[in-house]
Amino acid sequence: MSATLQPARPPAPASLDALAPVEVARKAEDVGMAKAGMSAANTFALGVLAGAFIAMGAIFATTVTAGGATMPYGVSRLLAGLTFSLGLILVVVAGAELFTGNNLIVMAWASRRVSTMRLLRNWALVYVGNFTGAIATVGLLLVAKQYTFGKGAIGEQAIAIATGKVNLGWTQAIALGAFCNALVCLAVWLAYSARTTADKILAIVPPIAAFVAAGFEHSVANMFFIPMALLIKTDHAFVASHTMPATGMGHLTWTHFLLANLIPVTIGNIIGGALMVGAVYWFVYLRPAKH
């Protein structure tokens, strides 16, 4: 008697539910291991892309808030945050290596799946790549004279933003950097939980909009914001014919950018991303169980 053939069982439909936090932690660890193992050339190239992507979000935010002095402060900051979100969306969805997001590699390091040298190598290559991409974008925008659009309102806004950043105190810059990257890494964390592109975008926007609206400090964004203003400042005819900040422009120098902003903000970003998010979630979900 011949056996009765049974119809093939259809494959189980792929789940569209978001990953649970413990699954996100495992994914973050796996992603960190993959990032740390990437070749130096690819790491640097993707770092350049991320710097350019963040710069695109930054100039978007600068443009939409230019000439908005009559707008309520909170509304202006919200618009800046929503538009700046473009930067991290491009990094996560299109694919690039961002120093602040890569602070989560500390989870794989804590599990001893990534060596200290591999961790620091990734951070260094990505950081330099981010700076290169941001500065290259500044150069292209200056060639395009985009800062003169809106009767110079974009250039005025760029200088106003940067002037505020270079006049922060060291401890203030560190604290603002820590809060910023806690939110950036939480945005990446939420994106890891998503299964579709739309979900990733929706997950990224609220934390990024929140950090920009609150005035927190992002080291890679500042690699664009401050050099852009510094180079606009060299256009003496533009500066003479447009409204400049009443105070603080004396600190708008390359030295103040590096020593009074970029270094303390970077330290704060590492505290916020690696410690406040990465280390805490590793402790909760991934630390070895005691027997």
Coordinates of C-alpha atoms in Angstrom, one line a residue, residues 25 38 51 150 154 175 178-179 204 217 230 247 287:
A25 CA 21.3 42.9 24.1
M38 CA 35.9 44.8 10.2
G51 CA 30.5 62.0 9.3
G150 CA 17.9 83.0 2.8
I154 CA 21.7 80.1 7.2
A175 CA 27.6 66.5 31.2
A178 CA 26.9 62.3 28.4
F179 CA 23.1 63.0 28.2
I204 CA 15.3 56.6 16.0
E217 CA 26.2 67.9 22.8
L230 CA 34.8 79.0 11.7
T247 CA 29.0 88.2 22.7
R287 CA 26.9 39.3 32.6

